[in-house]
Short mmCIF file of C-alpha atoms and ligand atoms in Angstrom, two decimals:
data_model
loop_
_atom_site.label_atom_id
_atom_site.label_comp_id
_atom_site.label_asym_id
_atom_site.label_seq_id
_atom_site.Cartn_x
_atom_site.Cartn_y
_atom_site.Cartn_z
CA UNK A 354 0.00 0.00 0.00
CA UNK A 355 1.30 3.49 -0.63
CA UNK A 356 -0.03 6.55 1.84
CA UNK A 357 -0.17 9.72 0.43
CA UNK A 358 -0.67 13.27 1.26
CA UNK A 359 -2.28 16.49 0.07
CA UNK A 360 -1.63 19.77 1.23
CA UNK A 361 -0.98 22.14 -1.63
CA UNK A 362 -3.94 24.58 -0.29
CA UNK A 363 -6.62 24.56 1.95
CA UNK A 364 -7.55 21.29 2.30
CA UNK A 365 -5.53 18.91 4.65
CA UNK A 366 -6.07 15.09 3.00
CA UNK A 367 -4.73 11.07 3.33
CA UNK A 368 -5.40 8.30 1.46
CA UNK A 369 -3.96 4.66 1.60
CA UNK A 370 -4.42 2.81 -1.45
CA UNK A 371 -3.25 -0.95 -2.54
CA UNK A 372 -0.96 -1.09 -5.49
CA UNK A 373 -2.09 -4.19 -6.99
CA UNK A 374 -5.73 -3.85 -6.79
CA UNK A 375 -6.07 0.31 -6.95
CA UNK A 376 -8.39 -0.25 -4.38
CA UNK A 377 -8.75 2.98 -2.25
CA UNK A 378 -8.35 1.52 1.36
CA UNK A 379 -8.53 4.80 3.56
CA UNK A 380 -9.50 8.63 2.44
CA UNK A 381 -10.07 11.47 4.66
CA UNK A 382 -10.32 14.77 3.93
CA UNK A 383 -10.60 18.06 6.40
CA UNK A 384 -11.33 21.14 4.38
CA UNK A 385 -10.56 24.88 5.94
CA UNK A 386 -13.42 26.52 3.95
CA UNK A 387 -15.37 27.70 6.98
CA UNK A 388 -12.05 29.08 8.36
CA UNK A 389 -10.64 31.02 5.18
CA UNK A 390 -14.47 31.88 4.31
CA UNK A 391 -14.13 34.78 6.54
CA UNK A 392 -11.14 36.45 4.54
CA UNK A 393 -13.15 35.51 1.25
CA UNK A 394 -10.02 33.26 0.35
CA UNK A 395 -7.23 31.09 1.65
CA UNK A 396 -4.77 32.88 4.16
CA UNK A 397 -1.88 30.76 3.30
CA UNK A 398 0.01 31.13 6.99
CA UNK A 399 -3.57 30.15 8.29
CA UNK A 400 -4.12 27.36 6.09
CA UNK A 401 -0.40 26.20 7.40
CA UNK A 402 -1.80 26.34 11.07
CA UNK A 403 -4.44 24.36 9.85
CA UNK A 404 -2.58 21.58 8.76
CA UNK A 405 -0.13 20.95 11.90
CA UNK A 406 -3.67 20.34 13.22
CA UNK A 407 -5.75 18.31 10.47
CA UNK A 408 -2.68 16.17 9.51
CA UNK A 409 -1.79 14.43 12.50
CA UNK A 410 -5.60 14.15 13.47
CA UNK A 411 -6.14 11.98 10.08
CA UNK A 412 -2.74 10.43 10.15
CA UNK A 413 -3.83 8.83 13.75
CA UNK A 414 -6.01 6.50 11.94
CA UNK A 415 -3.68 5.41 9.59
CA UNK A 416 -1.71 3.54 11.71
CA UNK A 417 -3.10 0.18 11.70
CA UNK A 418 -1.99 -0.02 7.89
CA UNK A 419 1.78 1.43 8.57
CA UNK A 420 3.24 -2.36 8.30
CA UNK A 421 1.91 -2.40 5.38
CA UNK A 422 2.89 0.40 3.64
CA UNK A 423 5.40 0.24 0.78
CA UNK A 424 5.88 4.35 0.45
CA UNK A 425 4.67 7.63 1.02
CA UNK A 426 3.74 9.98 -1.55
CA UNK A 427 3.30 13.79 -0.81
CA UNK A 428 1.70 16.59 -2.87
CA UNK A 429 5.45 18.89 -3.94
CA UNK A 430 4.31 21.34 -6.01
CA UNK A 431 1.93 23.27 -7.44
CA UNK A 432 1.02 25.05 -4.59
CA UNK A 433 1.45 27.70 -1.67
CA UNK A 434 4.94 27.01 -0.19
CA UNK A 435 4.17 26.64 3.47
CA UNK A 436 1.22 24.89 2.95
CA UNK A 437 2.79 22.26 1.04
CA UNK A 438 5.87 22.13 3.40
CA UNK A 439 3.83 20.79 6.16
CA UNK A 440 2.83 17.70 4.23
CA UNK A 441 6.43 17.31 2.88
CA UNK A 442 7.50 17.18 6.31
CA UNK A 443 4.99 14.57 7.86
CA UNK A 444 6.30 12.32 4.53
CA UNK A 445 9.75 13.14 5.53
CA UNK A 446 9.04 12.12 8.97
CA UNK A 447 6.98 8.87 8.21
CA UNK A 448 10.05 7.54 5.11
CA UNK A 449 12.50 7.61 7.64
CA UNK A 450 10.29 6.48 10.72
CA UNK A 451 9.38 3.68 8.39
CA UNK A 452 11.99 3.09 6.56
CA UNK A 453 10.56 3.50 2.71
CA UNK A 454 10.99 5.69 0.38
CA UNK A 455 9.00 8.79 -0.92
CA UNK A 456 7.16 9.78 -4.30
CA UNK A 457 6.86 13.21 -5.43
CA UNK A 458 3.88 14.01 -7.13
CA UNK A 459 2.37 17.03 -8.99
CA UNK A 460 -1.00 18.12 -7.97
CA UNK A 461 -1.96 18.56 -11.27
CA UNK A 462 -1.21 15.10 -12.51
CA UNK A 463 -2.95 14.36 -9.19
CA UNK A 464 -6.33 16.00 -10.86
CA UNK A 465 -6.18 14.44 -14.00
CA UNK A 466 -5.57 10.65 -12.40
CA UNK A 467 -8.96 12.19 -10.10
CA UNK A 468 -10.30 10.31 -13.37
CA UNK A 469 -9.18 6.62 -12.77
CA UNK A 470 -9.58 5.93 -8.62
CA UNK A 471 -9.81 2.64 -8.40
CA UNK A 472 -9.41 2.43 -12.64
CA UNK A 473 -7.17 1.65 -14.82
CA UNK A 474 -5.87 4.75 -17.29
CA UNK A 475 -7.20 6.10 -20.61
CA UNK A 476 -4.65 7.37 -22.16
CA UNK A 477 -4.14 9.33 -25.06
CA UNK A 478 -6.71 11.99 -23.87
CA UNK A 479 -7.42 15.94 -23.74
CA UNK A 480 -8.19 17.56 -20.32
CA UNK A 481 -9.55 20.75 -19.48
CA UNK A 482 -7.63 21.18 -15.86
CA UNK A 483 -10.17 23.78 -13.90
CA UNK A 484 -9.13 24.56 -10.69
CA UNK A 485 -8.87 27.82 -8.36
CA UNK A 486 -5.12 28.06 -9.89
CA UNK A 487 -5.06 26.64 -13.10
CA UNK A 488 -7.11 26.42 -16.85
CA UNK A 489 -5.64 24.76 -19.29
CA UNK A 490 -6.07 22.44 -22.53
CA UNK A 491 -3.46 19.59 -21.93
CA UNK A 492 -2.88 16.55 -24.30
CA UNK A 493 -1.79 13.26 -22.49
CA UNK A 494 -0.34 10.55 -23.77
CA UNK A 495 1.38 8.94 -20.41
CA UNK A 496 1.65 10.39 -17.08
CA UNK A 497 5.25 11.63 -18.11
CA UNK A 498 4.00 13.07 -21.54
CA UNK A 499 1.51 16.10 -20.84
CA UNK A 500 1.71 19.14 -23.24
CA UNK A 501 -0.26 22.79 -22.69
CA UNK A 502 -1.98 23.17 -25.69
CA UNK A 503 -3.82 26.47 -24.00
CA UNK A 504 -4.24 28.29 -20.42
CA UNK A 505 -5.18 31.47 -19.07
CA UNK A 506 -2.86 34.89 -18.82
CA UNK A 507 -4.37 36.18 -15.95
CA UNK A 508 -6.89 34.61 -13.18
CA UNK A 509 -7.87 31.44 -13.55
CA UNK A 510 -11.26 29.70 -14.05
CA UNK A 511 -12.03 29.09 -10.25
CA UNK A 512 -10.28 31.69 -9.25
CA UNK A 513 -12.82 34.16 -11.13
CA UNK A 514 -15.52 32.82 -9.34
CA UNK A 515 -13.68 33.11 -6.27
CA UNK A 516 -13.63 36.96 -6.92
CA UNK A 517 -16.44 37.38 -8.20
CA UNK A 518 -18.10 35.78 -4.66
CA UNK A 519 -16.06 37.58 -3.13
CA UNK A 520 -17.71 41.19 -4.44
CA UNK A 521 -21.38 39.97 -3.85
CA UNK A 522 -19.89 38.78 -0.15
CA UNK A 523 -20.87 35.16 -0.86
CA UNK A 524 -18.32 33.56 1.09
CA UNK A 525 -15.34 31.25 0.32
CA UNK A 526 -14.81 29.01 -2.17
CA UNK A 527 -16.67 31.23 -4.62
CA UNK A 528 -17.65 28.24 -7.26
CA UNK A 529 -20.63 26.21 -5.05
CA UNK A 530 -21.87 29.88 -4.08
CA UNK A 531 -22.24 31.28 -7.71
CA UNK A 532 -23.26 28.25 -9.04
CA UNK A 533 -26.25 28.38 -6.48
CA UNK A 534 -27.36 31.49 -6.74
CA UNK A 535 -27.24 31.12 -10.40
CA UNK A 536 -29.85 28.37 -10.56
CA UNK A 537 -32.66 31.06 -9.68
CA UNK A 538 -31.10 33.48 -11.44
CA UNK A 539 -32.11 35.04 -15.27
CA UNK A 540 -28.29 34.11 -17.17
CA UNK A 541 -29.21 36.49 -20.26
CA UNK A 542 -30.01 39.39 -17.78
CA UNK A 543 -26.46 41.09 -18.23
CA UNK A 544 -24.57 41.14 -21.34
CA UNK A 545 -20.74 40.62 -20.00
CA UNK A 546 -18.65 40.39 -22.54
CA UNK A 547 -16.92 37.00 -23.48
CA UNK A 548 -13.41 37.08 -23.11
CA UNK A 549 -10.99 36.90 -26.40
CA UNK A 550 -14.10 36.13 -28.55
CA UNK A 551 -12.07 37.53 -31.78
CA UNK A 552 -8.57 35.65 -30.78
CA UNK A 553 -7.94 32.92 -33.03
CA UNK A 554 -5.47 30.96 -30.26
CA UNK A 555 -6.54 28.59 -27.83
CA UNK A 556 -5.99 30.64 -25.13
CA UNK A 557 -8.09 31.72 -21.51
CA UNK A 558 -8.47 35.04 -20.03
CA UNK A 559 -10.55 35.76 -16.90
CA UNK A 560 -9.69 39.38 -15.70
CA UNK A 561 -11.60 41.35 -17.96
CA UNK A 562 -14.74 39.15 -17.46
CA UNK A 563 -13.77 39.77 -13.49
CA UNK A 564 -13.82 43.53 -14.27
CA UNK A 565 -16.81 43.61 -16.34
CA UNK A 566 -18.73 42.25 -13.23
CA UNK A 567 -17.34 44.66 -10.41
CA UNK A 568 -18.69 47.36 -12.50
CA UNK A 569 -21.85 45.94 -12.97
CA UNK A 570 -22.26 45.61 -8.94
CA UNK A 571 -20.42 48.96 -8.16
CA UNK A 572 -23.94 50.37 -10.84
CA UNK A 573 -26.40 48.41 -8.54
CA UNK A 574 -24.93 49.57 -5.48
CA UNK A 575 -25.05 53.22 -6.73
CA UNK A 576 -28.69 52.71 -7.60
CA UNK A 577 -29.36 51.23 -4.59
CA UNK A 578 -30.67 47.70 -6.42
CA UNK A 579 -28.06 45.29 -5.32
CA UNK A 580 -30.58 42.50 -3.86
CA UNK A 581 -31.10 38.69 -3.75
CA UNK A 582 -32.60 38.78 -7.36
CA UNK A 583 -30.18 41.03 -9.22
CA UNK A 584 -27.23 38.94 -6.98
CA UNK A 585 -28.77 35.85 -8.45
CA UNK A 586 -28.92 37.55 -11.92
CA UNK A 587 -25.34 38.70 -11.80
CA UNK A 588 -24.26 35.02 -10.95
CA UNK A 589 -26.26 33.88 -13.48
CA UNK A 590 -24.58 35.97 -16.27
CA UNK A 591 -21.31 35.71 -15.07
CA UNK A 592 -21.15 31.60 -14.79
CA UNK A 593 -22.85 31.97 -18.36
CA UNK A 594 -20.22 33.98 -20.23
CA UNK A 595 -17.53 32.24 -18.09
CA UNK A 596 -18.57 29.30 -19.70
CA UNK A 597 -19.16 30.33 -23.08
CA UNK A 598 -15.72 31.46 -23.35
CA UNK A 599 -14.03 28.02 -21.87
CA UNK A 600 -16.85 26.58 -24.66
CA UNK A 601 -15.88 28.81 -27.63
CA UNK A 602 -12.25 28.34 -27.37
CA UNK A 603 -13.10 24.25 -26.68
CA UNK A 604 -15.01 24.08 -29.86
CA UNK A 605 -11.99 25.32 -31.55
CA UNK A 606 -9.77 23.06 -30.33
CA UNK A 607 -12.23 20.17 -31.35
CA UNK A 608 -12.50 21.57 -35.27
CA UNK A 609 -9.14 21.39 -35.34
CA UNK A 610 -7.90 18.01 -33.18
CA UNK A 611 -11.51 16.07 -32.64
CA UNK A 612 -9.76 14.44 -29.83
CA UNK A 613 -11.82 10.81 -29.07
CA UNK A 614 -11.56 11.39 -25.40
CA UNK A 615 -11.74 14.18 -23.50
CA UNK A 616 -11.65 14.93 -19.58
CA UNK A 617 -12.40 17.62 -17.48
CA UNK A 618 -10.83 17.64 -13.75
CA UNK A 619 -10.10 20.16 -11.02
CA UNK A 620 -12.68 21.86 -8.68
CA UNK A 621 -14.28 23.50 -10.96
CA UNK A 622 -14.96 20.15 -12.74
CA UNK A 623 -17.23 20.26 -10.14
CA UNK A 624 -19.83 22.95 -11.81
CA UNK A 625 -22.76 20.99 -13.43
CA UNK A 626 -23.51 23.40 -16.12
CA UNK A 627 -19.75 23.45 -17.34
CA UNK A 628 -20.34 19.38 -17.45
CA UNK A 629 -23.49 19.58 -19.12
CA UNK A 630 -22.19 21.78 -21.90
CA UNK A 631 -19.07 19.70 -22.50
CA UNK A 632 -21.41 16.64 -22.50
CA UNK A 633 -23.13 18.15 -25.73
CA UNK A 634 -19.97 19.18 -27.45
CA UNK A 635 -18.19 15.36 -26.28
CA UNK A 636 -22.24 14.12 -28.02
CA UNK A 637 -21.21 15.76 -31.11
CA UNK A 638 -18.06 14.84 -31.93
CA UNK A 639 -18.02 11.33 -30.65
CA UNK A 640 -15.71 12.35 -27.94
CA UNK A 641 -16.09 9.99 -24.75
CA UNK A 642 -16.46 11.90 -21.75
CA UNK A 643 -14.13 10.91 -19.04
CA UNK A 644 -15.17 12.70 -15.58
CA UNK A 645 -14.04 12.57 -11.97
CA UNK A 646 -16.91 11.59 -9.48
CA UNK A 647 -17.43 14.50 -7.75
CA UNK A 648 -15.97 14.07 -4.58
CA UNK A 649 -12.57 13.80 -6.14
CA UNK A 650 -13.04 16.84 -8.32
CA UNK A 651 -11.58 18.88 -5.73
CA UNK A 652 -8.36 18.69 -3.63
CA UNK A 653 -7.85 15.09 -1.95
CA UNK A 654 -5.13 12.74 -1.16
CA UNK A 655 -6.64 9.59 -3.23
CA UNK A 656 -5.84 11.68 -6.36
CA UNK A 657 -2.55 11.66 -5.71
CA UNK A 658 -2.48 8.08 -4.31
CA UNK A 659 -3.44 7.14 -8.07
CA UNK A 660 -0.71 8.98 -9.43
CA UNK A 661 1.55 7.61 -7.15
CA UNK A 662 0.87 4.10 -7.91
CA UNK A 663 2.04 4.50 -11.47
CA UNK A 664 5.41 6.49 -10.16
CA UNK A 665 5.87 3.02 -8.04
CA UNK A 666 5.82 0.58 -10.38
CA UNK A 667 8.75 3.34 -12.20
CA UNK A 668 10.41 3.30 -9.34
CA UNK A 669 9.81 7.00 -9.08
CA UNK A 670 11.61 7.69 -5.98
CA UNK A 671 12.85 10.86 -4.56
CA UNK A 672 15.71 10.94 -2.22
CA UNK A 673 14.72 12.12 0.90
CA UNK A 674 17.13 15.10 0.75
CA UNK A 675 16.34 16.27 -3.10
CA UNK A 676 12.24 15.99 -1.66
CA UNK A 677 11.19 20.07 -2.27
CA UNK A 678 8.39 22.02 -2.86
CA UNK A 679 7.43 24.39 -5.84
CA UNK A 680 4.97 27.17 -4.66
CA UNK A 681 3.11 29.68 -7.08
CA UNK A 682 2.28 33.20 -6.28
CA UNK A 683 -1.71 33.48 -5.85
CA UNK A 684 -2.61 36.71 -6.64
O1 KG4 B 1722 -8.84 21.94 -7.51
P1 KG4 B 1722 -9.28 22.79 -6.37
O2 KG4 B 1722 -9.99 22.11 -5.24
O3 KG4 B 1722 -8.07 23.58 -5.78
C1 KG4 B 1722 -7.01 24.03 -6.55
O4 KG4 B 1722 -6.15 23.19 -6.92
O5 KG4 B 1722 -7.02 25.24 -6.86
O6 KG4 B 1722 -10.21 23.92 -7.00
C2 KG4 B 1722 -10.80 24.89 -6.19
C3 KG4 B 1722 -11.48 25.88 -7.10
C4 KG4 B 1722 -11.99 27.12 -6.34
O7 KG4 B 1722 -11.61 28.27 -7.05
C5 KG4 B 1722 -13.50 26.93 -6.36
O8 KG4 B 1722 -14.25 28.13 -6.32
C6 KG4 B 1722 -13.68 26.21 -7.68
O9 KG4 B 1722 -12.63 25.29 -7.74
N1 KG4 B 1722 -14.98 25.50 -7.74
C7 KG4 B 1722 -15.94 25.78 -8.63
C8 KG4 B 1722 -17.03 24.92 -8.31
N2 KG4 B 1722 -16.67 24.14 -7.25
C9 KG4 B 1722 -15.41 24.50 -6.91
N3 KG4 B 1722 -15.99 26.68 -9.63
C10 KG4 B 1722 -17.13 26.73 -10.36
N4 KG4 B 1722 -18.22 25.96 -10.11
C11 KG4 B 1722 -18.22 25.06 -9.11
N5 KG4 B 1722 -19.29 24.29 -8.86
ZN1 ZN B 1723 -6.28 21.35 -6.97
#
C-alpha cells in the first residue's frame, strides 16, 4: 500500500491505497473553507496552522496499515509554499520512521488521475484542468508526456468565481456559491462580454470578465438595487459567459484536433452546467467523456495516491534530501 498526502492549499487530505488492486483503502479529507471563508479566500500562513492540526488528526487513523505500507507519496508542487511544506514534512518524517521511500507528485497530474480511482488509465486523452489556480487544454499521452496546448494569462477559471463571490460577499470558495445562486437566477439578464471572442489561439483570459462584473455591482450599489434577485442575476450571467468562453475556445480546439476522449478535472470540474455543456460538445463529436466523481473533483489525497501508484511501479523515488516544494504566487 502506498499513503499519500495532500496539502498544496486549503484542504488537509490522506489516502492509503493498494498497489495491486487500486483499491482505495482509507480517504479522509478536512477542508478549511469555513475558516478562510471569513477572509473571502485562503490565508496561506492560516491554512499552514491548519494543517499541523488536520494532519496528524487523520494520520492517527492510519496507523493500523503502517506495516503495510510500501511508500509515502506527498503533494510537492503546485502550490502555496508553506502549505505544502507541512505535508512534505509529515512524509519526511513517516520515510524515515518507516523506513521506505518517498514519491513526489504534482497536484496537477494528481487532478487528471482524479479520473481513474480505483481504474485503470485512458490514455491518449485531452483535459480541461479547472481549478482555483489553473485552466488549461493539456494533451496526455502517459503520465510523463503532458503538453499545454492552452491556459489562461491572468486569473484562472475558479479563481474568477472566487472573486467574483467575493464582491457579492458570498463567502469562500466562490464556485458552489455562484453556481447556487445562479440556478434562480435570469443568465441572459447582463450582457458581459466573453473574453478573447475575436482571438484565433486557444488561449483563456478571466480578468476582464472579473472587471466587467465589479462594475456591474459597483452600478447596482449606486442605484441602490443590489438585492437577492439582481445577486442571483449577476451570478447567473457571469457563470454563463464564463462558460461560453471556456466553450468557444473548446469548440476550436475540437475543429481542429476532434480528440476521441476528452476529460475535465479540477474543482471546478465540479460545476454541473460546465459538465453539461461539455457533454453536448463530447455528443457531437463522438468524444467519450471521461469525468471525476465528484468528490474527487476537488483537492484530496486519493488523487494523488493514483498517481503515485504508477510512479511506483517506475520506481519514481525521490531521495529524501532532493524531496522540495514548488509554490506559485496566488494573486
Ligand atoms: O482543484 P481545487 O480544489 O483547488 C485548486 O487546486 O485550486 O479547486 C478549487 C477551485 C476554487 O476556485 C473553487 O471556487 C472552484 O474550484 N470550484 C468551482 C465549483 N466548485 C469549486 N468553480 C465553479 N463551479 C463550481 N461548482
Ligand atoms: Zn487542486
Amino acid at each position: 500500500m502506498i499513503l499519500s498526502i495532500e496539502s498544496s492549499c486549503d484542504d488537509s487530505s490522506i489516502a492509503i491505497t493498494a498497489i495491486d488492486t487500486l483499491e482505495l483503502i482509507f480517504h479522509k479529507k478536512i477542508s478549511q473553507e469555513i475558516q478562510h471563508s471569513f477572509y473571502g479566500g485562503v490565508v496561506p500562513e492560516l491554512a499552514a496552522r491548519l494543517h499541523i492540526e488536520a494532519l496528524p488528526l487523520i494520520l492517527k487513523e492510519c496507523e493500523k496499515y503502517f506495516s503495510s505500507l510500501k511508500a509515502i507519496a506527498v503533494t510537492t508542487a503546485p502550490g502555496l509554499s508553506v502549505t505544502l511544506s507541512e505535508g512534505v514534512m509529515m512524509a519526511k518524517a513517516l520515510s524515515i520512521a518507516l523506513s521506505i521511500p518517498l514519491i513526489s507528485v504534482n497536484h496537477l497530474k494528481g487532478h487528471i488521475y482524479s479520473c481513474f480511482i480505483e481504474e485503470k488509465t485512458k490514455f491518449p486523452m485531452t483535459i480541461l484542468l479547472v481549478s482555483g489556480g489553473h485552466t488549461q487544454i493539456i494533451e496526455a499521452t502517459n503520465l510523463h508526456n503532458m503538453k499545454i496546448i492552452g491556459q489562461t494569462s491572468d486569473d484562472s477559471f475558479g479563481e474568477s468565481f472566487d472573486k467574483v463571490a467575493k464582491m457579492l460577499n458570498l463567502g469562500y470558495p466562490g464556485g458552489p456559491a455562484i453556481e447556487d445562486k445562479g440556478k434562480i437566477g435570469d443568465k441572459e439578464s447582463y450582457d458581459f462580454p466573453i473574453p478573447l471572442r475575436q482571438s484565433p489561439n486557444i488561449e483563456f483570459s478571466f480578468s476582464g470578465l472579473k472587471n466587467a462584473v465589479r462594475l456591474a455591482v459597483l452600478k447596482e450599489e449606486e442605484l441602490g438595487s443590489l438585492n437577492d434577485k439582481t445577486i442571483a442575476n449577476i451570478c447567473a450571467s457571469f457563470q454563463h459567459t464564463a462558460i461560453n468562453h471556456i466553450l468557444m475556445k473548446l469548440k476550436k480546439y475540437f475543429k481542429i484536433q476532434s480528440p476521441t476522449k476528452f476529460a475535465i478535472v479540477g474543482g471546478a470540474s465540479a460545476n454541473i452546467y460546465l459538465r453539461e455543456e461539455c457533454e453536448k460538445l463530447c455528443k457531437s463529436y463522438n468524444c467519450e467523456l471521461i469525468l471525476a466523481p465528484i468528490e474527487f473533483c476537488s483537492d484530496n489525497a486519493a488523487m494523488i495516491g493514483r498517481v503515485a501508484i504508477e510512479q511506483y511501479l517506475q520506481k519514481d523515488f525521490t531521495a529524501l534530501e532532493k524531496i522540495d516544494v514548488q509554490s506559485r504566487i496566488k494573486s
